[in-house]
């Protein structure tokens, strides 16, 4: 059996019952990290630009850029900064098979999304797909695991509606290169006809990926796309 075919709960059973970060024994209710380490995973204030998730000026709902040239997505929600314990937890989820972290992390994002007024319009939760090379390496990916948790918590269907193609791995690219990637890096493999989509990613940096994935869904017929990322890399040097 390939590793990718092993259900996540099997890994949970096999995973040692110690905090992956500090090595403390885990209580029954803890997942992946002990309560002390979870307490250091804190959200950013929910005051970022409602449209793109960027910095705003003095409590304005939109940043300067979105006030003049808004991105294709109807909104962007981010939960925490890609730094410290949250960064280490996402890296453990992405690269070290610590799938048990997906539920508590995804749940945090879902709680923030649950208060959004547009949520009642959302028809499906869609993950930002990883590059095919990364899928082949690992078989499952952080954004998809998180999107499944968000979909379950918010009681919406989970749909793999996008495929990524034709570009190299994001982490090897500079900010400028990510910005200049061709517009066709995503394509819809499901027709989201007149549907409102909640698009989920684990980390956002420049927002270019969310914009392109959103545009692919809109081009395929989606009525609106709301974006959500568990974390935002405020300092792109922290990406790797
Ligand atoms: Zn710990
Ligand atoms: Zn903005």
Tab-separated table of C-alpha atoms and ligand atoms in Angstrom:
chain	number	residue	atom	x	y	z
A	1	UNK	CA	0.000	0.000	0.000
A	2	UNK	CA	1.343	3.422	-0.906
A	3	UNK	CA	1.723	5.846	2.005
A	4	UNK	CA	-0.784	8.184	0.362
A	5	UNK	CA	-3.443	5.480	0.505
A	6	UNK	CA	-3.187	5.070	4.281
A	7	UNK	CA	-6.049	6.889	6.019
A	8	UNK	CA	-4.993	9.795	8.218
A	9	UNK	CA	-6.440	8.161	11.335
A	10	UNK	CA	-3.993	5.288	10.980
A	11	UNK	CA	-1.169	7.803	11.311
A	12	UNK	CA	-2.884	9.260	14.356
A	13	UNK	CA	-2.919	5.864	16.029
A	14	UNK	CA	0.697	5.183	15.100
A	15	UNK	CA	1.950	8.670	15.974
A	16	UNK	CA	3.815	8.829	19.273
A	17	UNK	CA	1.696	10.469	21.973
A	18	UNK	CA	4.162	13.260	22.618
A	19	UNK	CA	4.118	16.898	21.535
A	20	UNK	CA	5.996	17.114	18.229
A	21	UNK	CA	7.444	20.449	19.275
A	22	UNK	CA	8.592	20.056	22.898
A	23	UNK	CA	8.372	16.285	23.450
A	24	UNK	CA	5.974	16.535	26.400
A	25	UNK	CA	3.494	13.634	26.752
A	26	UNK	CA	0.125	14.536	25.235
A	27	UNK	CA	-3.141	14.564	27.154
A	28	UNK	CA	-5.995	12.596	25.573
A	29	UNK	CA	-7.661	15.755	24.264
A	30	UNK	CA	-4.475	17.172	22.677
A	31	UNK	CA	-3.756	16.675	19.002
A	32	UNK	CA	-0.170	16.871	17.809
A	33	UNK	CA	0.970	19.483	20.299
A	34	UNK	CA	0.610	19.874	24.048
A	35	UNK	CA	-1.680	22.566	25.468
A	36	UNK	CA	1.315	24.737	26.309
A	37	UNK	CA	2.541	24.744	22.710
A	38	UNK	CA	-0.972	25.271	21.324
A	39	UNK	CA	-1.262	28.333	23.570
A	40	UNK	CA	1.544	29.941	21.552
A	41	UNK	CA	-0.431	29.569	18.292
A	42	UNK	CA	-2.234	32.898	18.201
A	43	UNK	CA	-4.268	34.636	15.492
A	44	UNK	CA	-3.557	37.961	13.838
A	45	UNK	CA	-6.233	40.607	14.540
A	46	UNK	CA	-9.211	40.228	12.228
A	47	UNK	CA	-8.722	43.755	10.896
A	48	UNK	CA	-6.870	43.134	7.639
A	49	UNK	CA	-8.175	44.229	4.217
A	50	UNK	CA	-11.481	42.432	3.724
A	51	UNK	CA	-10.855	42.010	0.018
A	52	UNK	CA	-7.201	40.860	-0.228
A	53	UNK	CA	-6.102	40.162	3.362
A	54	UNK	CA	-3.341	42.796	3.124
A	55	UNK	CA	-2.437	45.623	5.472
A	56	UNK	CA	-4.908	48.462	5.822
A	57	UNK	CA	-4.458	52.034	6.892
A	58	UNK	CA	-5.991	52.976	10.241
A	59	UNK	CA	-8.890	50.528	10.475
A	60	UNK	CA	-10.189	50.988	6.927
A	61	UNK	CA	-12.034	47.886	5.615
A	62	UNK	CA	-10.040	47.946	2.355
A	63	UNK	CA	-6.385	48.582	1.592
A	64	UNK	CA	-5.401	51.345	-0.837
A	65	UNK	CA	-4.791	48.861	-3.639
A	66	UNK	CA	-8.225	47.214	-3.302
A	67	UNK	CA	-9.962	50.594	-3.110
A	68	UNK	CA	-8.701	51.338	-6.633
A	69	UNK	CA	-8.029	47.948	-8.230
A	70	UNK	CA	-9.682	45.100	-6.292
A	71	UNK	CA	-8.594	41.475	-6.862
A	72	UNK	CA	-11.058	38.949	-8.363
A	73	UNK	CA	-11.988	37.347	-5.028
A	74	UNK	CA	-14.934	38.787	-3.087
A	75	UNK	CA	-13.034	38.559	0.213
A	76	UNK	CA	-9.917	37.150	1.860
A	77	UNK	CA	-9.673	35.853	5.424
A	78	UNK	CA	-6.357	35.019	7.080
A	79	UNK	CA	-6.004	33.486	10.541
A	80	UNK	CA	-2.401	33.757	11.762
A	81	UNK	CA	1.081	34.843	10.827
A	82	UNK	CA	3.320	32.243	9.176
A	83	UNK	CA	5.917	32.406	11.913
A	84	UNK	CA	6.824	30.770	15.233
A	85	UNK	CA	4.784	27.766	16.355
A	86	UNK	CA	2.158	28.147	13.626
A	87	UNK	CA	4.847	27.985	10.947
A	88	UNK	CA	6.389	24.904	12.530
A	89	UNK	CA	2.982	23.230	12.792
A	90	UNK	CA	2.230	23.914	9.104
A	91	UNK	CA	5.652	22.590	8.085
A	92	UNK	CA	5.038	19.460	10.183
A	93	UNK	CA	1.671	19.015	8.478
A	94	UNK	CA	3.110	19.623	5.006
A	95	UNK	CA	6.368	17.732	5.130
A	96	UNK	CA	6.425	15.383	8.114
A	97	UNK	CA	3.095	13.595	7.935
A	98	UNK	CA	1.702	15.140	11.132
A	99	UNK	CA	-1.845	14.943	9.814
A	100	UNK	CA	-3.262	15.051	13.322
A	101	UNK	CA	-2.512	18.798	13.276
A	102	UNK	CA	-5.003	19.416	10.443
A	103	UNK	CA	-8.121	19.243	12.624
A	104	UNK	CA	-7.105	21.754	15.332
A	105	UNK	CA	-5.551	24.101	12.737
A	106	UNK	CA	-8.467	23.892	10.306
A	107	UNK	CA	-10.907	24.352	13.161
A	108	UNK	CA	-9.286	27.665	14.100
A	109	UNK	CA	-9.770	28.975	10.555
A	110	UNK	CA	-13.351	27.671	10.457
A	111	UNK	CA	-14.219	29.531	13.677
A	112	UNK	CA	-13.079	32.811	12.113
A	113	UNK	CA	-15.022	32.068	8.912
A	114	UNK	CA	-18.169	31.086	10.805
A	115	UNK	CA	-18.966	34.739	11.586
A	116	UNK	CA	-18.709	35.943	7.988
A	117	UNK	CA	-22.024	37.310	6.668
A	118	UNK	CA	-21.454	35.768	3.219
A	119	UNK	CA	-21.011	32.244	4.586
A	120	UNK	CA	-24.676	31.342	4.044
A	121	UNK	CA	-24.116	31.787	0.292
A	122	UNK	CA	-21.179	29.345	0.106
A	123	UNK	CA	-21.983	26.202	-1.888
A	124	UNK	CA	-18.631	24.395	-1.738
A	125	UNK	CA	-15.195	24.433	-0.072
A	126	UNK	CA	-12.330	24.030	-2.564
A	127	UNK	CA	-8.623	23.583	-1.711
A	128	UNK	CA	-5.875	25.377	-3.618
A	129	UNK	CA	-4.225	22.374	-5.295
A	130	UNK	CA	-0.538	21.731	-4.886
A	131	UNK	CA	1.897	21.327	-7.726
A	132	UNK	CA	1.679	17.814	-9.258
A	133	UNK	CA	5.318	17.182	-8.311
A	134	UNK	CA	4.542	17.805	-4.658
A	135	UNK	CA	1.463	15.585	-4.843
A	136	UNK	CA	3.639	12.807	-6.259
A	137	UNK	CA	6.156	13.264	-3.446
A	138	UNK	CA	3.642	13.181	-0.667
A	139	UNK	CA	0.282	12.089	-2.009
A	140	UNK	CA	-1.732	14.479	0.122
A	141	UNK	CA	-1.333	18.118	0.923
A	142	UNK	CA	-1.864	20.621	3.699
A	143	UNK	CA	-4.393	22.867	1.930
A	144	UNK	CA	-6.560	19.860	1.140
A	145	UNK	CA	-6.453	18.493	4.683
A	146	UNK	CA	-7.346	21.939	6.072
A	147	UNK	CA	-10.138	22.450	3.505
A	148	UNK	CA	-11.678	19.114	4.497
A	149	UNK	CA	-11.777	20.210	8.150
A	150	UNK	CA	-13.245	23.620	7.255
A	151	UNK	CA	-15.869	21.999	5.015
A	152	UNK	CA	-16.905	19.631	7.784
A	153	UNK	CA	-17.020	22.328	10.459
A	154	UNK	CA	-19.025	24.707	8.244
A	155	UNK	CA	-21.213	21.889	6.893
A	156	UNK	CA	-20.468	22.527	3.239
A	157	UNK	CA	-19.385	20.015	0.558
A	158	UNK	CA	-15.654	19.591	-0.048
A	159	UNK	CA	-14.865	19.671	-3.786
A	160	UNK	CA	-11.528	19.287	-5.587
A	161	UNK	CA	-12.448	21.741	-8.340
A	162	UNK	CA	-9.007	22.951	-9.446
A	163	UNK	CA	-5.847	21.486	-10.872
A	164	UNK	CA	-2.474	23.217	-10.988
A	165	UNK	CA	-0.232	22.795	-13.982
A	166	UNK	CA	2.821	23.958	-15.820
A	167	UNK	CA	4.875	25.758	-13.168
A	168	UNK	CA	7.729	24.926	-10.833
A	169	UNK	CA	7.453	24.616	-7.075
A	170	UNK	CA	6.436	27.897	-5.418
A	171	UNK	CA	8.960	27.842	-2.591
A	172	UNK	CA	11.884	27.990	-5.011
A	173	UNK	CA	10.602	31.210	-6.539
A	174	UNK	CA	11.196	34.756	-5.461
A	175	UNK	CA	8.321	37.117	-4.731
A	176	UNK	CA	8.771	38.724	-8.139
A	177	UNK	CA	8.793	35.388	-9.937
A	178	UNK	CA	5.609	34.317	-8.161
A	179	UNK	CA	4.009	37.574	-9.204
A	180	UNK	CA	4.988	37.104	-12.832
A	181	UNK	CA	3.833	33.516	-13.237
A	182	UNK	CA	1.607	32.909	-16.228
A	183	UNK	CA	-2.098	33.392	-15.688
A	184	UNK	CA	-2.910	29.804	-16.618
A	185	UNK	CA	-1.368	28.049	-13.653
A	186	UNK	CA	-4.779	26.707	-12.513
A	187	UNK	CA	-7.657	25.224	-14.364
A	188	UNK	CA	-11.065	24.136	-13.172
A	189	UNK	CA	-11.715	20.414	-13.412
A	190	UNK	CA	-15.274	20.798	-12.088
A	191	UNK	CA	-17.754	23.369	-13.447
A	192	UNK	CA	-18.679	25.627	-10.522
A	193	UNK	CA	-21.654	27.003	-12.477
A	194	UNK	CA	-23.094	29.998	-10.608
A	195	UNK	CA	-21.764	28.575	-7.354
A	196	UNK	CA	-20.209	30.574	-4.533
A	197	UNK	CA	-16.889	29.000	-3.585
A	198	UNK	CA	-14.796	29.165	-0.421
A	199	UNK	CA	-11.185	28.640	-1.535
A	200	UNK	CA	-8.714	27.410	1.110
A	201	UNK	CA	-4.911	27.575	1.251
A	202	UNK	CA	-2.449	26.888	4.056
A	203	UNK	CA	-0.114	29.849	3.451
A	204	UNK	CA	-0.506	32.994	1.398
A	205	UNK	CA	2.367	35.308	0.549
A	206	UNK	CA	1.805	37.889	-2.165
A	207	UNK	CA	-1.761	36.702	-2.752
A	208	UNK	CA	-0.895	35.895	-6.379
A	209	UNK	CA	-1.818	32.226	-5.977
A	210	UNK	CA	-5.226	33.034	-4.481
A	211	UNK	CA	-5.921	35.550	-7.234
A	212	UNK	CA	-5.056	33.095	-10.005
A	213	UNK	CA	-6.997	30.225	-8.460
A	214	UNK	CA	-9.970	32.557	-7.967
A	215	UNK	CA	-9.807	33.705	-11.572
A	216	UNK	CA	-9.777	30.101	-12.816
A	217	UNK	CA	-12.966	29.382	-10.843
A	218	UNK	CA	-14.650	32.572	-12.074
A	219	UNK	CA	-13.632	31.803	-15.667
A	220	UNK	CA	-15.246	28.373	-15.267
A	221	UNK	CA	-18.522	29.970	-14.192
A	222	UNK	CA	-18.380	30.464	-10.417
A	223	UNK	CA	-20.617	33.287	-9.184
A	224	UNK	CA	-18.197	34.432	-6.468
A	225	UNK	CA	-15.081	33.222	-4.684
A	226	UNK	CA	-14.138	33.923	-1.079
A	227	UNK	CA	-10.548	33.096	-0.104
A	228	UNK	CA	-9.200	31.923	3.241
A	229	UNK	CA	-5.641	31.071	4.261
A	230	UNK	CA	-4.642	29.620	7.602
A	231	UNK	CA	-1.565	31.825	7.611
A	232	UNK	CA	0.015	34.812	5.922
A	233	UNK	CA	3.765	35.180	5.447
A	234	UNK	CA	4.295	38.796	6.416
A	235	UNK	CA	8.036	38.255	5.979
A	236	UNK	CA	8.590	36.216	2.767
A	237	UNK	CA	12.068	35.202	4.006
A	238	UNK	CA	10.277	32.940	6.511
A	239	UNK	CA	8.742	30.911	3.694
A	240	UNK	CA	11.288	28.101	3.686
B	1	LIG	ZN1	4.606	21.042	23.477
B	2	LIG	ZN1	-6.746	44.813	-0.148
